[in-house]
Tab-separated table of C-alpha atoms in Angstrom:
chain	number	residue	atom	x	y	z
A	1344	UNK	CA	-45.999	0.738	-9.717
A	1345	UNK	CA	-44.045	4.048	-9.905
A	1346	UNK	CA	-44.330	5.616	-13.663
A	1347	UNK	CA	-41.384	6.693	-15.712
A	1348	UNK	CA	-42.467	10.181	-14.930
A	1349	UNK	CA	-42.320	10.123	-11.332
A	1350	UNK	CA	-39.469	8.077	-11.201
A	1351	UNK	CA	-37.818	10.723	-12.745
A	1352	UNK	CA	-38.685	13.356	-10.702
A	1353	UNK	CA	-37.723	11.766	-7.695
A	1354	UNK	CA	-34.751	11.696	-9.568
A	1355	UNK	CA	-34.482	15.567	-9.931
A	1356	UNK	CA	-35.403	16.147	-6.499
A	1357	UNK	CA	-32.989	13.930	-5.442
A	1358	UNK	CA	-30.330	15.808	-7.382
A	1359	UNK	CA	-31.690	19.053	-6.420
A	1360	UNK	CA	-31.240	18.474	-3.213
A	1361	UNK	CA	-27.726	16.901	-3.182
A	1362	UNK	CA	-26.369	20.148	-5.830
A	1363	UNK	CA	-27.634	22.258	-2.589
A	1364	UNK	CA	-26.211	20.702	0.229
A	1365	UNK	CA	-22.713	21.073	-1.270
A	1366	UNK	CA	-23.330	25.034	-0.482
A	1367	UNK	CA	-25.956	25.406	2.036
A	1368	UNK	CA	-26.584	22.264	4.113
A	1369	UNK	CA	-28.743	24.241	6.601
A	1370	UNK	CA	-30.875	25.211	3.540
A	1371	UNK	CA	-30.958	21.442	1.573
A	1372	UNK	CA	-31.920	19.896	5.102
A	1373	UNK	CA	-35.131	22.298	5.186
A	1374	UNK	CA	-36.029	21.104	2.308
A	1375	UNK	CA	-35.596	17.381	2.400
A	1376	UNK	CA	-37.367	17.916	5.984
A	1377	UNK	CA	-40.211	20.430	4.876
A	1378	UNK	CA	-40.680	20.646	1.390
A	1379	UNK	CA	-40.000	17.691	-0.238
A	1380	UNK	CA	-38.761	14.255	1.774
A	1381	UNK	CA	-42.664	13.303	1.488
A	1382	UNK	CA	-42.417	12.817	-2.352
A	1383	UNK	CA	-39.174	10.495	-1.632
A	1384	UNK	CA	-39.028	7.150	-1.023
A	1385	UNK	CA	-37.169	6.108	2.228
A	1386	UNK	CA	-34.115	4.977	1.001
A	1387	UNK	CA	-33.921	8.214	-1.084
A	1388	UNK	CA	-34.222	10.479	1.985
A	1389	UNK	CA	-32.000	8.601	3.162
A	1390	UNK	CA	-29.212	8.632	0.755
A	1391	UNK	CA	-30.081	12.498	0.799
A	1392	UNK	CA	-29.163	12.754	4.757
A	1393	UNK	CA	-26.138	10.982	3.373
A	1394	UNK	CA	-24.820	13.247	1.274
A	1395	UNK	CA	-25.525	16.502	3.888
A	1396	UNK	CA	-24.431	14.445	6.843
A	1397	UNK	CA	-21.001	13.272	5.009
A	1398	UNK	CA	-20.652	17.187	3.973
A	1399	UNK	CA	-20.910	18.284	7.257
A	1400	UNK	CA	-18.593	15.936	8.580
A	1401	UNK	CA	-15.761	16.715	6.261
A	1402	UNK	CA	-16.413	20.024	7.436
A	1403	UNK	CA	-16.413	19.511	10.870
A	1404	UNK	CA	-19.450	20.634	11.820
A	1405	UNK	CA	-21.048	19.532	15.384
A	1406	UNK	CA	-24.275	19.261	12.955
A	1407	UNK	CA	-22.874	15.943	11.332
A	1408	UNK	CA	-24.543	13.665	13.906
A	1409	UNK	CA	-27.578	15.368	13.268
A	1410	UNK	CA	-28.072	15.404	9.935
A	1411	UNK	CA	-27.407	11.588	10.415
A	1412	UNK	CA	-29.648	10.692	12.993
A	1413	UNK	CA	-32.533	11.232	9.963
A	1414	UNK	CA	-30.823	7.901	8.203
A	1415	UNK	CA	-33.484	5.199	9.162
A	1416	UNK	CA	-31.126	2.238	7.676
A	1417	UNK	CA	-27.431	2.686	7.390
A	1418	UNK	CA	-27.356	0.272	4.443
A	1419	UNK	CA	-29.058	2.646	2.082
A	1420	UNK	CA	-25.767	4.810	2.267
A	1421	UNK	CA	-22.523	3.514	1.164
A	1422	UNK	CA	-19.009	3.020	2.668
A	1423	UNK	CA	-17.908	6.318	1.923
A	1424	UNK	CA	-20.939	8.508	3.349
A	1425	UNK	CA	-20.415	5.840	6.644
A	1426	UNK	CA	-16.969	6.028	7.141
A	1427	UNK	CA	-17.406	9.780	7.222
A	1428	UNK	CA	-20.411	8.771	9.639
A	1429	UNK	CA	-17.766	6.767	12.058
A	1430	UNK	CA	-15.982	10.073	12.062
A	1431	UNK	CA	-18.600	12.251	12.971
A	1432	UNK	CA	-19.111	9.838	15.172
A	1433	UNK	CA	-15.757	9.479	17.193
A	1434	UNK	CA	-15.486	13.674	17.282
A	1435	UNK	CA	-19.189	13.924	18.648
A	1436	UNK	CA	-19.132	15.387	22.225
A	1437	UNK	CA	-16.855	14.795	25.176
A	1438	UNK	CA	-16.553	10.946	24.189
A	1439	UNK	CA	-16.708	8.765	21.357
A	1440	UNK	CA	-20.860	8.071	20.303
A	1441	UNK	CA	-19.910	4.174	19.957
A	1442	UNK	CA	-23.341	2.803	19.381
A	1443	UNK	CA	-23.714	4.999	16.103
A	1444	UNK	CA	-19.878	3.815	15.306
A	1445	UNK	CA	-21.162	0.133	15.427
A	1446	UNK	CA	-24.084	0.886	13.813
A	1447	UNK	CA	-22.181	2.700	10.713
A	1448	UNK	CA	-19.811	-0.160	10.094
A	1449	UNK	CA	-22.651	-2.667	10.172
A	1450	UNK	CA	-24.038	-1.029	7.423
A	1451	UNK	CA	-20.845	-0.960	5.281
A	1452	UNK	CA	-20.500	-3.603	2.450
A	1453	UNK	CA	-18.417	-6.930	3.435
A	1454	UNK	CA	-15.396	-5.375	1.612
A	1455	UNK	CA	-15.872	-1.794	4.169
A	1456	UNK	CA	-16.309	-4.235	7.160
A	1457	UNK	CA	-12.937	-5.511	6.044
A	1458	UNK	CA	-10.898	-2.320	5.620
A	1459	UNK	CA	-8.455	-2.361	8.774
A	1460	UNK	CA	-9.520	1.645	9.512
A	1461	UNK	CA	-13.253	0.025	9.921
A	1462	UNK	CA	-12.304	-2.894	11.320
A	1463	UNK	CA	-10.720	-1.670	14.024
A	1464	UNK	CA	-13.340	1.032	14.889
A	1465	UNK	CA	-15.609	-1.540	14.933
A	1466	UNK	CA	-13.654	-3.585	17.125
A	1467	UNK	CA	-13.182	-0.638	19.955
A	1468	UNK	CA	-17.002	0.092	19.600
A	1469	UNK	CA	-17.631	-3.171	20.739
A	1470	UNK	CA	-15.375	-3.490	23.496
A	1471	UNK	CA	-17.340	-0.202	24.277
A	1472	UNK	CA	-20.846	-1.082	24.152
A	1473	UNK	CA	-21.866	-4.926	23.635
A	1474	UNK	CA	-23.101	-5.728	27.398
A	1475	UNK	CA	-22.157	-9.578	27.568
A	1476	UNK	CA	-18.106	-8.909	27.982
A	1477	UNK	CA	-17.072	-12.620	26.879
A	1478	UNK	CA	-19.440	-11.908	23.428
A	1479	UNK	CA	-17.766	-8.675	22.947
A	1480	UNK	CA	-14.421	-9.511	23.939
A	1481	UNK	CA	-14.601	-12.713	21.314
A	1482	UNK	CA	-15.714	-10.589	18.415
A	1483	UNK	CA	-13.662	-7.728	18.711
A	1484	UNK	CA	-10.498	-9.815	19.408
A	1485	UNK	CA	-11.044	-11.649	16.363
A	1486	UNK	CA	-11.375	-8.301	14.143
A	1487	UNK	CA	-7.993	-6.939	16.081
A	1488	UNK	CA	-6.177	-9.922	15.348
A	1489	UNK	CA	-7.435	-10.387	12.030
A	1490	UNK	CA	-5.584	-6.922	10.937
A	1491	UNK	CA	-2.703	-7.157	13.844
A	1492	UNK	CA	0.510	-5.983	11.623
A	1493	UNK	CA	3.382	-3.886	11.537
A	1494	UNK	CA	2.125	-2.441	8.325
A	1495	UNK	CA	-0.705	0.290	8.418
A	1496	UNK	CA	-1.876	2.697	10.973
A	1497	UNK	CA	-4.382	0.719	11.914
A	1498	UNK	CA	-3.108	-2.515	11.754
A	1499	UNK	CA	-0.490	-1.159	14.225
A	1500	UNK	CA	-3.218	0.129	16.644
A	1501	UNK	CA	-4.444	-3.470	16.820
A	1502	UNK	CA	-1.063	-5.066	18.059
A	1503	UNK	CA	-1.143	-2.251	20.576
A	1504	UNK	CA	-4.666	-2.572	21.686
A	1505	UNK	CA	-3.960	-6.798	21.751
A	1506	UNK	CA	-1.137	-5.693	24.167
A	1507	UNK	CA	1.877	-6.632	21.646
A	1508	UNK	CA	5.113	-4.466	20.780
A	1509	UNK	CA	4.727	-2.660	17.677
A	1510	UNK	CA	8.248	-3.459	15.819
A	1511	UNK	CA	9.065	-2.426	12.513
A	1512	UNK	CA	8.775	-4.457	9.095
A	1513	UNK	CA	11.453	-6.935	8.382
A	1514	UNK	CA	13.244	-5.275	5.142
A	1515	UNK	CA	12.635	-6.299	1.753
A	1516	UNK	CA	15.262	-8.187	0.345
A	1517	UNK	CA	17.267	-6.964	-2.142
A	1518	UNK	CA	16.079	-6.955	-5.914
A	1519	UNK	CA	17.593	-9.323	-8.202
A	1520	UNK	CA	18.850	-8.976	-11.343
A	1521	UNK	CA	16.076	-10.046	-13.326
A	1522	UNK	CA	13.982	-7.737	-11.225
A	1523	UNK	CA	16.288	-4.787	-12.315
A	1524	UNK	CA	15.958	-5.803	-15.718
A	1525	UNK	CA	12.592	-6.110	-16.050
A	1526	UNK	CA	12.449	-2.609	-14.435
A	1527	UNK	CA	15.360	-0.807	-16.968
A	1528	UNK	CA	12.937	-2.314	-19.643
A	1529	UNK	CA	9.768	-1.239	-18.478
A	1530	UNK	CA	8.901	1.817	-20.828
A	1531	UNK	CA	6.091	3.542	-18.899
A	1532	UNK	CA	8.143	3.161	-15.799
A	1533	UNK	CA	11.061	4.561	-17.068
A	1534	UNK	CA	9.044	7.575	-18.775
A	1535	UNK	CA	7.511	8.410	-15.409
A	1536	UNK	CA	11.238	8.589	-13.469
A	1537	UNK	CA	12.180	10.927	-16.553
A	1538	UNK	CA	9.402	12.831	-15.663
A	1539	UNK	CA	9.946	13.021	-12.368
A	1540	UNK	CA	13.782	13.990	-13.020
A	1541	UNK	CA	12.715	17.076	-14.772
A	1542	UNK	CA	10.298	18.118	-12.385
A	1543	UNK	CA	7.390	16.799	-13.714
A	1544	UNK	CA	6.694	14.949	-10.085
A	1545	UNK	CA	2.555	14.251	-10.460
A	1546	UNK	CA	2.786	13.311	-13.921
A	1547	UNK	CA	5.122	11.143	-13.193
């Protein structure tokens, strides 16, 4: 059993070591490697090689992958530090590394799995790498057509990769009068278009 003052200076490490990789990854992954990954558990280090892969990948560095590759279990991150993972990911060499884009969206929650961006990604690493083609054709069909749309980026990249035309969203229809009603009456609504009409555009 861990005592309360052990626990706690995991804890500082941990901290330590995240405050330093938003300045000097090079420096907070010599430590974590070196110095002091021994005293963390493994799902600490790993949430650590989290936080300096995602920082490298928002900065574009080629290191990203790297810094990753130190994760033992995707699952101890969450959806954000993997979805910057599936990044690093698809800009990684001369082609997309699709086995660590699968991997990353594994490890997201149910409700990441489910985000058309992921979705799809997952879909096309599939289609990439699963070796039976009937067993990854059936899986990654059913994630394409579960987000297939005209609305979203991504939901639009799955009607084109299911070979459909990508036409444009049937317009609204018109607001009624009770909905422009409702709307003239709506205080906080109309004191953000006042704001906006004076300039105020963000606060609005």
């Amino acid at each position: 059993r861990v005592s309360a003052a052990s626990r706690t200076r995991k804890e500082m490490i941990t901290l330590a070591l995240i405050k330093m990789a938003t300045g000097d990854l090079e420096g907070a992954a010599r430590q974590l490697d070196s110095k002091w990954g021994p005293q963390l558990s493994a799902e600490e280090r790993n949430w650590v090689w989290g936080v300096i892969g995602k920082q490298a990948a928002g900065k574009l560095s080629s290191d990203a992958m790297g810094y990753y590759a130190n994760v033992t279990k995707d699952s101890d991150l969450n959806d954000d530090m993997l979805g910057w993972k599936v990044r690093a990911a698809l800009r990684a060499g001369s082609k997309p590394r699709w086995p660590e884009v699968l991997s990353a969206v594994n490890g997201m929650s149910a409700d990441g799995q489910r985000d058309p961006t992921w979705a799809y990604w997952k879909a096309r690493a599939l289609l990439a790498t699963v070796p039976n083609p009937s067993e990854k054709r059936t899986e990654a069909l059913a994630l394409l057509e579960g987000i297939a749309s005209p609305r979203g980026f991504y939901e639009q990249l799955a009607l084109e990769e299911l070979g459909r035309k990508v036409t444009a969203p049937a317009a609204p229809a018109p607001l009624t009068a009770e909905e422009k009603d409702a709307a003239r009456l709506n205080a906080s609504l109309n004191r953000g278009l006042y704001a906006i009409a004076i300039g105020l555009r963000s606060e609005g």
